[in-house]
Amino acid sequence: MKEFDLIRWIAERTPAGDGVVTGIGDDCAVLDLPGDACIVVTTDMLLEGTHFRSGDSPEEIGYKAVAVSLSDVAAMGCRSLHAFLAVGLPEGFAPAFATRLLEGALRAARRFGVSLAGGDTTASSAGLCICSTLIGAPPSGRQPVLRSGAAVGEAVMVTGRLGGSLAGRHLRFVPRQDEALELVARCAVGAMIDLSDGLSSDARHLAAQSGVRLRLFEDRIPVSDEVAAGNPLQAALNDGEDFELLFTVSPGVAHELQRTGLAGTMVTVIGEVVAGAPGVILVGRGGDEAELAAGGYEHFAG
Ligand SMILES: [Mg+2]
């Protein structure tokens, strides 16, 4: 069973309760509060061997645990407010290890004005496990940006550069909260998602949930300098853990955004939203078009 089959199975058996505006299947859940307010909530679990190696620095592991959730809240066009952190520590861990882990988590939280409001600690017999939950909210008067709002005719944009994250950026990336907040302050955003699994996979999620086709142009995809060898395009499409934002806006706004950037970060028009069966088309340098297969990270291969 693949990860997204499992998520679909769960979603089909968990009808959204009262006050759940958007349930399972977006970067965050959107929950109604009394009055006109709403909050967004995300939770992410990081496991030794899957998301980091035992030799990675505890500060970087703690930082990444909070940063991946910050990225999900940013993908909703929201600001992160409060964090909860649950940690399973391996038996016999050194006290300094736990304090360094927490120091890293707090560094990510402080950088974005987030308070650590609670959590849990437990002993783990199977390596380090760290689970972060973040609560955020949209800027006043605005609604969270979903994956499902892309409209035909919009431009497809991405922040930063893609690929090569495993060289180290996946532990040190800066979540795009500042960029997301400037974006929603400046214009209407159709749909948005953060690139955790890889552009090829995450673009398909956005297309599927919006019921549209995305046409992406190979020669416009910005490739990171950290892509060392091999095929740079494949790295940009499939490496994953870029934690950049993929979003859609009207074409006129898109070119203005590309000219100015967002919060000091470059943003690039990489494609367009077109009608047709949901999916992603990659237009090659010679103008050839091919359906883009999901090649990003798959948790439950087989
Ligand atoms: Mg996400």
mmCIF file of N, CA and C and ligand atoms in Angstrom, residues 26-28 42 44 68-69 71-73 75-76 147 192-197 202 243-244, ligand 1:
data_model
loop_
_atom_site.group_PDB
_atom_site.id
_atom_site.type_symbol
_atom_site.label_atom_id
_atom_site.label_comp_id
_atom_site.label_asym_id
_atom_site.label_seq_id
_atom_site.Cartn_x
_atom_site.Cartn_y
_atom_site.Cartn_z
ATOM 1 N N ASP A 26 -4.843 18.140 2.968
ATOM 2 C CA ASP A 26 -4.161 19.381 2.582
ATOM 3 C C ASP A 26 -2.896 19.494 3.434
ATOM 4 N N ASP A 27 -2.157 20.596 3.303
ATOM 5 C CA ASP A 27 -0.941 20.733 4.114
ATOM 6 C C ASP A 27 -1.271 20.862 5.593
ATOM 7 N N CYS A 28 -2.417 21.481 5.894
ATOM 8 C CA CYS A 28 -2.922 21.584 7.267
ATOM 9 C C CYS A 28 -4.428 21.327 7.241
ATOM 10 N N THR A 42 -1.116 21.337 11.767
ATOM 11 C CA THR A 42 -0.374 20.295 11.054
ATOM 12 C C THR A 42 0.447 19.495 12.042
ATOM 13 N N ASP A 44 3.763 16.531 12.062
ATOM 14 C CA ASP A 44 4.786 15.829 11.279
ATOM 15 C C ASP A 44 5.650 14.988 12.194
ATOM 16 N N VAL A 68 9.742 21.676 9.269
ATOM 17 C CA VAL A 68 8.852 21.021 8.301
ATOM 18 C C VAL A 68 7.393 21.391 8.573
ATOM 19 N N SER A 69 7.038 21.558 9.842
ATOM 20 C CA SER A 69 5.667 21.973 10.166
ATOM 21 C C SER A 69 5.454 23.444 9.827
ATOM 22 N N SER A 71 6.766 24.902 7.406
ATOM 23 C CA SER A 71 6.604 24.914 5.954
ATOM 24 C C SER A 71 5.162 24.578 5.571
ATOM 25 N N ASP A 72 4.545 23.635 6.263
ATOM 26 C CA ASP A 72 3.149 23.280 5.981
ATOM 27 C C ASP A 72 2.204 24.441 6.302
ATOM 28 N N VAL A 73 2.457 25.136 7.398
ATOM 29 C CA VAL A 73 1.602 26.277 7.749
ATOM 30 C C VAL A 73 1.793 27.400 6.723
ATOM 31 N N ALA A 75 2.474 26.979 3.655
ATOM 32 C CA ALA A 75 1.793 26.546 2.427
ATOM 33 C C ALA A 75 0.303 26.844 2.462
ATOM 34 N N MET A 76 -0.231 27.172 3.641
ATOM 35 C CA MET A 76 -1.642 27.577 3.765
ATOM 36 C C MET A 76 -1.765 29.104 3.703
ATOM 37 N N ARG A 147 -4.949 23.533 -1.431
ATOM 38 C CA ARG A 147 -4.383 22.920 -2.641
ATOM 39 C C ARG A 147 -5.401 22.897 -3.776
ATOM 40 N N MET A 192 -1.922 26.453 -3.243
ATOM 41 C CA MET A 192 -0.517 26.412 -2.798
ATOM 42 C C MET A 192 -0.254 25.094 -2.083
ATOM 43 N N ILE A 193 1.023 24.630 -2.195
ATOM 44 C CA ILE A 193 1.490 23.414 -1.523
ATOM 45 C C ILE A 193 2.976 23.608 -1.266
ATOM 46 N N ASP A 194 3.514 22.981 -0.227
ATOM 47 C CA ASP A 194 4.972 23.032 -0.068
ATOM 48 C C ASP A 194 5.580 21.767 -0.681
ATOM 49 N N LEU A 195 6.822 21.896 -1.177
ATOM 50 C CA LEU A 195 7.461 20.794 -1.895
ATOM 51 C C LEU A 195 8.239 19.934 -0.905
ATOM 52 N N SER A 196 7.567 18.939 -0.351
ATOM 53 C CA SER A 196 8.223 18.028 0.582
ATOM 54 C C SER A 196 8.635 16.738 -0.116
ATOM 55 N N ASP A 197 7.777 16.197 -0.957
ATOM 56 C CA ASP A 197 8.091 14.918 -1.617
ATOM 57 C C ASP A 197 8.870 15.110 -2.914
ATOM 58 N N ASP A 202 4.434 16.576 -5.772
ATOM 59 C CA ASP A 202 3.589 17.594 -5.142
ATOM 60 C C ASP A 202 2.775 18.376 -6.171
ATOM 61 N N PHE A 243 11.230 21.964 0.397
ATOM 62 C CA PHE A 243 10.459 22.861 1.267
ATOM 63 C C PHE A 243 10.336 24.266 0.687
ATOM 64 N N GLU A 244 10.249 24.324 -0.657
ATOM 65 C CA GLU A 244 9.860 25.552 -1.333
ATOM 66 C C GLU A 244 8.338 25.531 -1.513
HETATM 67 MG MG MG B 1 3.061 19.861 2.948
#
